[in-house]
Coordinates of C-alpha atoms in Angstrom, one line a residue:
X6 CA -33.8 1.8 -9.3
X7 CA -30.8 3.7 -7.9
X8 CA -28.7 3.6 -4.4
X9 CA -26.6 6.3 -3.2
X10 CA -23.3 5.8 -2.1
X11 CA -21.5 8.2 0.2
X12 CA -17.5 7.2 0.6
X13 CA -15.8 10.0 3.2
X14 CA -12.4 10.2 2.0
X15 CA -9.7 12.0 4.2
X16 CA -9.4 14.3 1.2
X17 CA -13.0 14.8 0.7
X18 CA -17.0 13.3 0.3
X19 CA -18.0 12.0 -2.6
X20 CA -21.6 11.1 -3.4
X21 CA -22.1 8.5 -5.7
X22 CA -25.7 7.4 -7.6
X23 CA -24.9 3.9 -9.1
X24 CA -28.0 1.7 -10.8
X25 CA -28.4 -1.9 -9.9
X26 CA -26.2 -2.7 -13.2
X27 CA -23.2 -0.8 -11.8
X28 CA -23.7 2.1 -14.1
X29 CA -22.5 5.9 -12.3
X30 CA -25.1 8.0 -12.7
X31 CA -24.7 11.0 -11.0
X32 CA -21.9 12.3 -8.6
X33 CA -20.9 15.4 -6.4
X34 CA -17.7 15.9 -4.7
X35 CA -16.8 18.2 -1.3
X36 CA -12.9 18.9 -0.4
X37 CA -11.7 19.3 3.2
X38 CA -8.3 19.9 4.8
X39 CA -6.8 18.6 7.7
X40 CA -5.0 20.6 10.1
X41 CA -1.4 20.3 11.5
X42 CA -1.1 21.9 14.8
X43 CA 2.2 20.8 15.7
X44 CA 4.5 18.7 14.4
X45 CA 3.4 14.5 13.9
X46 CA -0.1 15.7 14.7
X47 CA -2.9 15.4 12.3
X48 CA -6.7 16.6 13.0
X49 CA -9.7 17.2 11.5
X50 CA -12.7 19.4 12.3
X51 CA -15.7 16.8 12.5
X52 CA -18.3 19.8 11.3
X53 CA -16.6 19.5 8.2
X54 CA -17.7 16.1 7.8
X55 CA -21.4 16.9 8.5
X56 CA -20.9 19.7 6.6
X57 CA -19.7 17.6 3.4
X58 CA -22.5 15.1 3.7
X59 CA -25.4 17.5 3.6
X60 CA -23.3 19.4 0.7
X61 CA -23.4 15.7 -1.3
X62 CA -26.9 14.6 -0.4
X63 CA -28.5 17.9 -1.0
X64 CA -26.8 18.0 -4.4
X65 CA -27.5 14.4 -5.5
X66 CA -31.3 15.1 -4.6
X67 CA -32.4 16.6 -7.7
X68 CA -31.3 14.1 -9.7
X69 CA -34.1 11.9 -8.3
X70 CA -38.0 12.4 -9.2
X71 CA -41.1 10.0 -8.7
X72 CA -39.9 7.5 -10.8
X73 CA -36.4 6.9 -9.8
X74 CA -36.7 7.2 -5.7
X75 CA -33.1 5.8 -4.2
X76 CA -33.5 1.8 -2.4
X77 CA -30.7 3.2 0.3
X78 CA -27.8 5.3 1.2
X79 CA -24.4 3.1 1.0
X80 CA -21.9 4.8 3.3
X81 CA -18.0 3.7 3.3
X82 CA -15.3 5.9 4.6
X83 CA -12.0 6.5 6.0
X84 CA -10.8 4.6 8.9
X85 CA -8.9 4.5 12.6
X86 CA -9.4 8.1 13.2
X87 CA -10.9 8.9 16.9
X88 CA -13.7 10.9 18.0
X89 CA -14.9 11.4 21.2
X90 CA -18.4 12.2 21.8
X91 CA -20.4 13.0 24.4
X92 CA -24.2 14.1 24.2
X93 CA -24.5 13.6 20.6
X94 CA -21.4 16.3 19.5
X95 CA -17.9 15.4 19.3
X96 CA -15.9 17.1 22.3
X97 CA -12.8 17.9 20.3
X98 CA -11.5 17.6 16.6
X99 CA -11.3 13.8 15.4
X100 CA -7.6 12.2 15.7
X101 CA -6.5 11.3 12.3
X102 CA -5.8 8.2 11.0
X103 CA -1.9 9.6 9.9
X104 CA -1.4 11.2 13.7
X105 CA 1.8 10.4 14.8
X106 CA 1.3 11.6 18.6
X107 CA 1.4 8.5 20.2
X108 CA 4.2 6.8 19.8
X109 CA 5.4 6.8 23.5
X110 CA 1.8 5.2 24.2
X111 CA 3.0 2.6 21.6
X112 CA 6.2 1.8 22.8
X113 CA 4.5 1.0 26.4
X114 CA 1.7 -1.2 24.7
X115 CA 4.4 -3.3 23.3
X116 CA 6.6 -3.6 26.2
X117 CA 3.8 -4.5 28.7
X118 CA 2.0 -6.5 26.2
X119 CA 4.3 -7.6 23.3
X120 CA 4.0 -6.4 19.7
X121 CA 3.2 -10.2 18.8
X122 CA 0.4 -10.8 22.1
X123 CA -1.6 -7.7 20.6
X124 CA -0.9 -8.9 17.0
X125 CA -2.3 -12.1 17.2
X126 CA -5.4 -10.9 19.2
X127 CA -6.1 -7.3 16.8
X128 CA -4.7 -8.2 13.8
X129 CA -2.6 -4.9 14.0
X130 CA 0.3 -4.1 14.4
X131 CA 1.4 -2.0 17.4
X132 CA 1.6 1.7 15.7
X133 CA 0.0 5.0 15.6
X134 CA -2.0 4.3 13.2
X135 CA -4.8 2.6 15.3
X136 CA -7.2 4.2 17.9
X137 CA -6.4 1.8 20.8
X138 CA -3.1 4.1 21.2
X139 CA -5.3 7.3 20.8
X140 CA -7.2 6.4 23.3
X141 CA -4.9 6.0 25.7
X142 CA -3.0 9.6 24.6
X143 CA -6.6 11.0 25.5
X144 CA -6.4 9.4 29.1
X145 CA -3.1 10.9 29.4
X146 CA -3.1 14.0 27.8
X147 CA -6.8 15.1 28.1
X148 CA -8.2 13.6 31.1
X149 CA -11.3 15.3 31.3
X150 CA -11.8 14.1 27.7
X151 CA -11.0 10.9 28.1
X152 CA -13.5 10.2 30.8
X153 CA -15.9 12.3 30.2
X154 CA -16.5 11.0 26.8
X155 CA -19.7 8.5 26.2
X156 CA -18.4 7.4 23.1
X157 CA -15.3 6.7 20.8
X158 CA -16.4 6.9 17.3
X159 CA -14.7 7.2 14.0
X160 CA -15.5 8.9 10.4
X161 CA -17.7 6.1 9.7
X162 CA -19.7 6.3 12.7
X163 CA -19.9 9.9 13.0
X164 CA -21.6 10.3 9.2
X165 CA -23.8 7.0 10.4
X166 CA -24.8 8.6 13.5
X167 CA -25.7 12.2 11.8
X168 CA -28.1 10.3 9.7
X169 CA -29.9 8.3 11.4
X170 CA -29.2 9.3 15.0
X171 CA -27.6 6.0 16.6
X172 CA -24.2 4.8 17.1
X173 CA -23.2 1.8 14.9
X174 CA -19.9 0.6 13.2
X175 CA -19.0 -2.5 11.4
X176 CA -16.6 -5.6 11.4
X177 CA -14.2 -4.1 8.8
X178 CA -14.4 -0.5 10.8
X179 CA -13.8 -2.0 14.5
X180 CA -10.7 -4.1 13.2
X181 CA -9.4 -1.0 13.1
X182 CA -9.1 -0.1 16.6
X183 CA -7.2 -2.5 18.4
X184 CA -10.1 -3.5 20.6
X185 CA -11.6 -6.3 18.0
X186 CA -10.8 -9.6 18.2
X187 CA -10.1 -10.5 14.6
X188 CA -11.4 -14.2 14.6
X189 CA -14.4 -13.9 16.9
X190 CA -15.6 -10.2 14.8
X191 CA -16.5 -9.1 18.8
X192 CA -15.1 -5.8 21.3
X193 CA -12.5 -7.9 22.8
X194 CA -13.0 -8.0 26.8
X195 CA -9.1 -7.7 27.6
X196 CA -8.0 -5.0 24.6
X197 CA -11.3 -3.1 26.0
X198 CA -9.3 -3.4 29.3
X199 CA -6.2 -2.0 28.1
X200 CA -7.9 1.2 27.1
X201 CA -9.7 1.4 30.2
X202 CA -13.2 0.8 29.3
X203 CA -16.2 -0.6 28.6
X204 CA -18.3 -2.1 25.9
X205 CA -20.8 0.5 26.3
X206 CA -18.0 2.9 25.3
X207 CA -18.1 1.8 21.7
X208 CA -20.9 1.9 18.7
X209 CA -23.0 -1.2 18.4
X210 CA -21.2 -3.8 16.7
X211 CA -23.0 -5.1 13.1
X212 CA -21.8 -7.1 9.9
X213 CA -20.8 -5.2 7.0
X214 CA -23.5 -4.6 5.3
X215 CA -25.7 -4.2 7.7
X216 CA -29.1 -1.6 7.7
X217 CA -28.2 1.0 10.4
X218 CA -31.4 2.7 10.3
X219 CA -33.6 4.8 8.3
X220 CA -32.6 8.7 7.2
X221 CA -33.6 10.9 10.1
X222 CA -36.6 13.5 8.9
X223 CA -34.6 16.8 9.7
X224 CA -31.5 15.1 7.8
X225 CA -34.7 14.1 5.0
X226 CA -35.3 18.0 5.2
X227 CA -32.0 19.6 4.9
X228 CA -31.2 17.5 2.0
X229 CA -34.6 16.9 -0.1
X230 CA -34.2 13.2 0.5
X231 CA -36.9 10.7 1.3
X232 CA -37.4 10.2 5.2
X233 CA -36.2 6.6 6.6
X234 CA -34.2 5.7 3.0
X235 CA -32.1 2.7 4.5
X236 CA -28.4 4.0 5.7
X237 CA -26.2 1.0 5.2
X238 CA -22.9 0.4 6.4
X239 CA -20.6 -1.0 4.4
X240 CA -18.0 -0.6 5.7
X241 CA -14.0 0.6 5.6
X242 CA -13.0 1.9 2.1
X243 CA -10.5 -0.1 1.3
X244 CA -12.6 -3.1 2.1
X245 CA -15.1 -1.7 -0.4
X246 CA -12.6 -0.8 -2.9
X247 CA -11.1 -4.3 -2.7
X248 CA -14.8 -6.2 -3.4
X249 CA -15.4 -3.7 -6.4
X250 CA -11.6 -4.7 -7.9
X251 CA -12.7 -8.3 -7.5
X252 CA -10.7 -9.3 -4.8
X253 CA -12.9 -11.3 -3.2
X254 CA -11.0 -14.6 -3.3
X255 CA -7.1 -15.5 -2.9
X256 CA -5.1 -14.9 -6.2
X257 CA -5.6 -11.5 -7.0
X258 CA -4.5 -8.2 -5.3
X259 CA -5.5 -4.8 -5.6
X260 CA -3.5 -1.2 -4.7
X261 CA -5.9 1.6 -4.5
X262 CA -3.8 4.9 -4.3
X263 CA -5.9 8.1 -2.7
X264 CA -4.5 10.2 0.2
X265 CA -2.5 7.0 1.3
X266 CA -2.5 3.4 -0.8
X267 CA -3.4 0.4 0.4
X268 CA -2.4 -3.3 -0.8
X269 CA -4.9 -5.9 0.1
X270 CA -5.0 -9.4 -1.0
X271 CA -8.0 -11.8 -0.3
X272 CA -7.3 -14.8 2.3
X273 CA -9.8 -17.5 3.2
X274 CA -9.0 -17.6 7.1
X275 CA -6.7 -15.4 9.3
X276 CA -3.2 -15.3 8.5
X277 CA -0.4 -13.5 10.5
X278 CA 2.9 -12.9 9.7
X279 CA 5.5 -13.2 12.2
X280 CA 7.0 -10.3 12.2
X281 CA 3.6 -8.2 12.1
X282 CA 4.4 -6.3 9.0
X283 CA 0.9 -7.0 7.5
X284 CA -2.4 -6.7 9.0
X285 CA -4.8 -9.3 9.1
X286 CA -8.6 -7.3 9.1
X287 CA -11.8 -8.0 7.8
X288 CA -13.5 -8.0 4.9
X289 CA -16.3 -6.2 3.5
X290 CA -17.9 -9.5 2.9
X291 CA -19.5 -10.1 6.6
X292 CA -17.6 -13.1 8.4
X293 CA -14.5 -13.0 5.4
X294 CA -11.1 -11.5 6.0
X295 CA -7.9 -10.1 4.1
X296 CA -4.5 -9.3 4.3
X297 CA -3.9 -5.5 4.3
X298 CA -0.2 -3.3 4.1
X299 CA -0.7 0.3 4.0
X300 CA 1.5 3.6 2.8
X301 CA 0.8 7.0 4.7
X302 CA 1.2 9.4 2.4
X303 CA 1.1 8.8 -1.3
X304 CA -1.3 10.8 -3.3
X305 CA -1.5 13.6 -0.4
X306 CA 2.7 13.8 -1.3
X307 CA 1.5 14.6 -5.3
X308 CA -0.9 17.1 -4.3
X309 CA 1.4 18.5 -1.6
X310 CA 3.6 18.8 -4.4
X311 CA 1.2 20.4 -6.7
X312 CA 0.2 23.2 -4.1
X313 CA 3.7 23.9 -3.2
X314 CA 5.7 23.4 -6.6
X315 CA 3.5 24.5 -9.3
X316 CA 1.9 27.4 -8.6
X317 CA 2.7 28.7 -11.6
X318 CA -0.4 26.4 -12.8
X319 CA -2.3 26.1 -10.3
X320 CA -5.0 27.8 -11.9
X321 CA -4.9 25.4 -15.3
X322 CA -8.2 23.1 -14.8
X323 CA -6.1 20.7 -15.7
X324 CA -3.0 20.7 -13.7
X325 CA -2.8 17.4 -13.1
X326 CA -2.5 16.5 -17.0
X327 CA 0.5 19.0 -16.9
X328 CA 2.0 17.4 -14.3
X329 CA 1.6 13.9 -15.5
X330 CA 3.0 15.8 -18.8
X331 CA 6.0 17.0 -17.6
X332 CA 6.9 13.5 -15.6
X333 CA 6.6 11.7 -18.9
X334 CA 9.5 13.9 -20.5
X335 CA 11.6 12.5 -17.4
X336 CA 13.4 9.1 -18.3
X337 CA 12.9 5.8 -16.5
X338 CA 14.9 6.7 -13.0
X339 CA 13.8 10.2 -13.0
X340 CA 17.2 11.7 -14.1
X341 CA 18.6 9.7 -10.7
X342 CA 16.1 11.5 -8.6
X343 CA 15.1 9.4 -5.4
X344 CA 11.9 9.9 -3.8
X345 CA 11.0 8.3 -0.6
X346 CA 7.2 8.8 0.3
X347 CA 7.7 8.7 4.5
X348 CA 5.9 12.5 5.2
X349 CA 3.9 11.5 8.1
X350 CA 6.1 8.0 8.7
X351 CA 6.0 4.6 7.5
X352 CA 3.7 2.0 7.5
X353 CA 3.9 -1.5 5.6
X354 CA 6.9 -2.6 5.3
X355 CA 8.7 -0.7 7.9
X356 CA 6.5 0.2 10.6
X357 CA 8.7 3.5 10.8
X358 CA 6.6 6.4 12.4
X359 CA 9.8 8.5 13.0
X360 CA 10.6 8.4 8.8
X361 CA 10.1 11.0 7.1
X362 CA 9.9 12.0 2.9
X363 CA 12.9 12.2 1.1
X364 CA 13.9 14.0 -2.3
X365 CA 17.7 12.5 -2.7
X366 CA 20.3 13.2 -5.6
X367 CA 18.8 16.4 -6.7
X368 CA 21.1 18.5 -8.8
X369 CA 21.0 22.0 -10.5
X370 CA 20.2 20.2 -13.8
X371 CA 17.2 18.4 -11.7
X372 CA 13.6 19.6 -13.4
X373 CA 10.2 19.3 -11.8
X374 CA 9.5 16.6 -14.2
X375 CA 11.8 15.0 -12.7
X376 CA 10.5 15.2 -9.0
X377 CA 7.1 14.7 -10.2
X378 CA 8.1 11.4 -12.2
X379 CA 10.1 10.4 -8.7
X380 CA 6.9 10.6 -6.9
X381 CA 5.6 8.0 -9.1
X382 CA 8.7 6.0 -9.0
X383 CA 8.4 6.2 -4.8
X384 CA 5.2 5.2 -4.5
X385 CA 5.1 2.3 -6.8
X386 CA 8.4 1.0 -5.8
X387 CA 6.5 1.3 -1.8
X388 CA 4.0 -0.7 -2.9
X389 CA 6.0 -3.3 -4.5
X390 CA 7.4 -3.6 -1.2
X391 CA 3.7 -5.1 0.2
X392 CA 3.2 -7.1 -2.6
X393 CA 6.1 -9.0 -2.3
X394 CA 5.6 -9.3 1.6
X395 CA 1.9 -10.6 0.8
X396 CA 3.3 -12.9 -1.9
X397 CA 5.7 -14.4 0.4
X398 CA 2.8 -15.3 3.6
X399 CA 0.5 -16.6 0.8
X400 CA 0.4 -17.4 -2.8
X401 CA 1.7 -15.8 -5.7
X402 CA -0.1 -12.7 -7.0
X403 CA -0.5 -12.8 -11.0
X404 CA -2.6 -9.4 -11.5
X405 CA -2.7 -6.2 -9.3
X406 CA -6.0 -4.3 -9.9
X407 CA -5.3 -0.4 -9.3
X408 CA -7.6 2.5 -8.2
X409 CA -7.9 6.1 -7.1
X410 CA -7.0 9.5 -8.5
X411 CA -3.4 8.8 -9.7
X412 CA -4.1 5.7 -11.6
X413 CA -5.7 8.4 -14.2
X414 CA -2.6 8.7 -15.4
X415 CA -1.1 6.2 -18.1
X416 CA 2.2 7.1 -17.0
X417 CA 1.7 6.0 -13.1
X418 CA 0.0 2.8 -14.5
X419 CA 2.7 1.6 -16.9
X420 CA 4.9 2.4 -14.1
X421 CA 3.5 0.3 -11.7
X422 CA 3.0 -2.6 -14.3
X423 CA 7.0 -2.2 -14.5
X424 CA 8.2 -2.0 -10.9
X425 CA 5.6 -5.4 -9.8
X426 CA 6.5 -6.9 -13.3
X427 CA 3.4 -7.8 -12.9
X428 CA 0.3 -7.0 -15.1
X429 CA -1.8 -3.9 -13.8
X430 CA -5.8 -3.8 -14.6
X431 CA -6.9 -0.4 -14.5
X432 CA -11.1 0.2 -14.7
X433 CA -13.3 2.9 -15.9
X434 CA -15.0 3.8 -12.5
X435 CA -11.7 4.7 -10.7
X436 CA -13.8 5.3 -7.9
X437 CA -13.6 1.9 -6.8
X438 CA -14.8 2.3 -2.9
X439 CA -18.7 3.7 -3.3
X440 CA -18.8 0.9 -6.1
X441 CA -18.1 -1.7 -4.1
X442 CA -20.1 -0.5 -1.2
X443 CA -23.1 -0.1 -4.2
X444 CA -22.3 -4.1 -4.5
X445 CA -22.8 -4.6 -1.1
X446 CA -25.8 -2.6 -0.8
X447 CA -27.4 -4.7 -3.7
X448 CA -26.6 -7.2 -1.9
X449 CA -28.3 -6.4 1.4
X450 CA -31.3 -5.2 -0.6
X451 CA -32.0 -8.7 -2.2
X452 CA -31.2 -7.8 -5.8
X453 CA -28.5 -9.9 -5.5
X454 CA -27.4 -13.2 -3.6
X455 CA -24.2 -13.1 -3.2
X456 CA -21.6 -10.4 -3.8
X457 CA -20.2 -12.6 -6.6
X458 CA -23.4 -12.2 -8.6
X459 CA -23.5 -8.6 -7.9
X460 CA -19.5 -8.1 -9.1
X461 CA -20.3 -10.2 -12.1
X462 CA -23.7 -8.1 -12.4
X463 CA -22.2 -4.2 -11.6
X464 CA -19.4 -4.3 -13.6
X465 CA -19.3 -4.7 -16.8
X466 CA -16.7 -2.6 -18.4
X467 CA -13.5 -4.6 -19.3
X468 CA -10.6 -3.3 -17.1
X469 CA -7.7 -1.8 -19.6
X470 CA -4.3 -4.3 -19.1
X471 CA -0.8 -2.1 -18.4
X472 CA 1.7 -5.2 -19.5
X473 CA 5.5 -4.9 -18.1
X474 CA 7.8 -4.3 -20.5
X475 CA 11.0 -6.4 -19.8
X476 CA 13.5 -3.9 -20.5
X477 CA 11.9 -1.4 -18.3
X478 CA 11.7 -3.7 -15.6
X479 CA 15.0 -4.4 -15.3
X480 CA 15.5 -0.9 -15.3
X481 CA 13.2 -0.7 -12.7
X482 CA 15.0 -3.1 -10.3
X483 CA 18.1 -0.8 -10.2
X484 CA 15.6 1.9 -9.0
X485 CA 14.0 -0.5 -6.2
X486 CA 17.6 -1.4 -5.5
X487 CA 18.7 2.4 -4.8
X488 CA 15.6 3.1 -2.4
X489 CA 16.5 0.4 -0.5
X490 CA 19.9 1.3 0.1
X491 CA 18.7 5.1 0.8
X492 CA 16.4 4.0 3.6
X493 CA 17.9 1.3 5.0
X494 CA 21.4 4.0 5.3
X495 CA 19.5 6.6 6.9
X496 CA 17.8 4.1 8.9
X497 CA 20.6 2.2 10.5
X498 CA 22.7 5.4 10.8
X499 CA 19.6 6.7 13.5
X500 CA 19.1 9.6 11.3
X501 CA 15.9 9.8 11.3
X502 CA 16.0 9.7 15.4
X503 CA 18.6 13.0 14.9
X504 CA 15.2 15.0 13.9
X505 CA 12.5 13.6 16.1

């Protein structure tokens, strides 16, 4: 017995077939682009999406014969993007999650409503980021859109409602708007005011978790899938990533790096901070919550590097390797190379959508390692930023669990492990996302009867441990020390304001 799961990165689609004991059977993977019309704007063609999910489903088929039918399709994805539909099509290219278009629609939002009032109602801070805000840009900008529109969907909901033909999202989806009310999981009657309409606007409202519906029979045909295999939701991927890392109770942390990375922590009630520099959101596990902090751009800034830096390999299979390669022959510091990873703004901890990336102290003796390694260095020392923030709200963190593509390198690992002086637990299945919306699937299905039995069940593979070393962590301090001082300089000097 076998599920699918499908997890719609921004990147790409993956389609994972996992067994009830965790074990990856089979996978396919479709790569998408999204587009940059204008400056702070960031879209995405929604066909590309449909397109990428018959591409995964169609290709996973033939693994499957009589024997070995799938129980369900798990689907996770991507979240606060904005799609507007109307008659079953979307009416323009989704909103991205990274858009930076409405910050003047922030700014109002918090001084009507306060950044705290909306904070303590969404979980969510005021910010880009969130669809509320692109909602309101739409009513604004694109009138006709705006009311012509029957829904407003995201990623999620948009793959949901290609399969099985009706419009549903989840808890840990919908805290992502700004219209859900974080403690009572429902559309919130006076957010749902604020963007000027109703209820009926909005996908049906289910648990994580939950069975959407059965595959549609011409979805069945295009892909040589069974007709009415159960489509569950389960939710955001970071939620998912977070249950298959074993956060799933206070103590323990994970930081999955993809396009973005994304610190959660597990907490046992809602928690706000009072300065709304973390989100409060919920959980993959229906009626749980956690404590999220989010970074823009961090492995889209390695591959932006990739395709712009290292052309010269770009055709090596295993470019990556050589990059990782060349970073390690750059010293702890990266030869005094700085690298702040702001390209589309900041998130957690600054909440900075006017930021921007930031290559500082280069010289002519400066090598590409050294930018690469830099990258690293950013990120991690970003992230250390959240942790810390969590730490300080909560409970010490002892263990930080890692995920996505980077954290195939040793390199970025050890380097983490150094700038959290913390230890780092790095699994086999990297993929952590479609794992843990497998788990939740299992879960739904009746194999398993709690999502603790099916983590203890589904993965079995002892996670490899990335120890600090103490000398490199204090090394590591001075380079934590130095990005502070760059951002807070260019910062409080308004410099980033000079090229808004």
């Amino acid at each position: 017995m076998s599920l699918i799961s499908l997890d719609i990165g921004t990147s790409g689609m993956r389609a994972v077939v996992y067994g009830l004991d965790g074990q990856k059977k089979e996978n396919t993977y479709f790569e998408y682009h999204s587009e940059f019309p204008q400056p702070g704007y960031v879209e995405q063609n929604p066909e590309s999406w449909k397109e990428a999910a018959i591409y995964c489903l169609s290709n996973i088929a033939p693994f499957f014969n009589g024997e070995d039918v799938p129980q369900a399709i798990a689907v996770t994805s991507q979240r606060s993007s904005l799609i507007p539909m109307k008659d079953g099509q979307p009416m323009r290219n989704a909103i991205m999650w990274q858009d930076k278009r409405t910050v003047p629609q922030c700014e109002k939002l918090i001084e009507e409503y306060t950044l705290e009032g909306l904070y303590t109602k969404a979980g969510l801070r005021t910010n880009p980021y969130f669809v509320l805000p692109k909602i309101l840009w739409l009513k604004e900008n694109q009138y006709d859109i705006y009311v012509n529109a029957e829904k407003f969907i995201g990623v999620q909901d948009l793959v949901v409602h290609y399969l099985i033909g009706q419009y549903k999202t989840d808890y840990s989806q919908a805290c992502r708007t700004m219209l859900m009310n974080i403690e009572t999981f429902t559309w919130d009657p006076d957010l749902l005011r604020i963007a000027g309409i109703t209820e009926e606007k909005l996908p049906e409202l289910v648990p994580p978790g939950s069975i959407a519906g059965g595959l549609l029979r011409e979805i069945a045909e295009k892909t040589g899938l069974a007709e009415d295999i159960p489509v569950i939701i389960s939710g955001g991927d970071q939620q998912n990533a977070a249950v298959a890392l074993g956060v799933i109770k206070p103590g323990r942390a994970e930081a999955n790096t993809g396009t973005g990375s994304f610190v959660i922590s597990a907490i046992d009630k809602p928690v706000f901070d009072e300065d709304a520099r973390v989100l409060c959101q919920a959980s993959a596990i229906a009626g749980q919550w956690i404590m999220e902090a989010g970074i823009f751009n961090t492995g889209a800034t390695y591959r932006w590097f990739k395709e712009q830096f290292c052309t010269d390999i770009q055709d090596r299979k295993n470019i990556y390797d050589i990059m990782n390669d060349e970073a390690a022959a750059s010293p702890i510091g990266s030869n005094g190379v700085i690298m702040i990873p702001h390209f589309e703004g900041s998130a957690a901890p600054y909440w900075n959508p006017l930021a921007k990336g930031v290559f500082f102290n280069l010289s002519l003796n400066t090598k590409r390692g050294d930018m690469i390694r830099s990258i690293m260095e950013g990120i991690a020392v970003e992230i250390n930023d959240d942790i810390g923030l969590m730490e300080e709200i909560t409970s010490p963190i002892e263990m930080v669990s890692v995920a996505g593509g980077m954290v195939h390198s040793d390199l970025f690992c050890k380097i983490q492990a150094n700038v959290y002086d913390k230890k780092v637990a790095r699994y086999a299945n990297s993929e952590a996302s479609s794992l843990g919306a497998a788990m939740i699937a299992a879960v739904t299905l009746g194999v398993y009867k709690n999502i603790e039995e099916a983590y203890a069940n589904m993965l079995r593979d002892k996670p490899q441990i990335f120890n600090p070393n103490e000398e490199e962590v204090i090394q590591s301090e001075v380079i934590i020390r130095r990005k502070h001082k760059l951002y807070q300089a260019l910062n409080d000097q308004d410099a980033y304001k000079f090229f808004a």
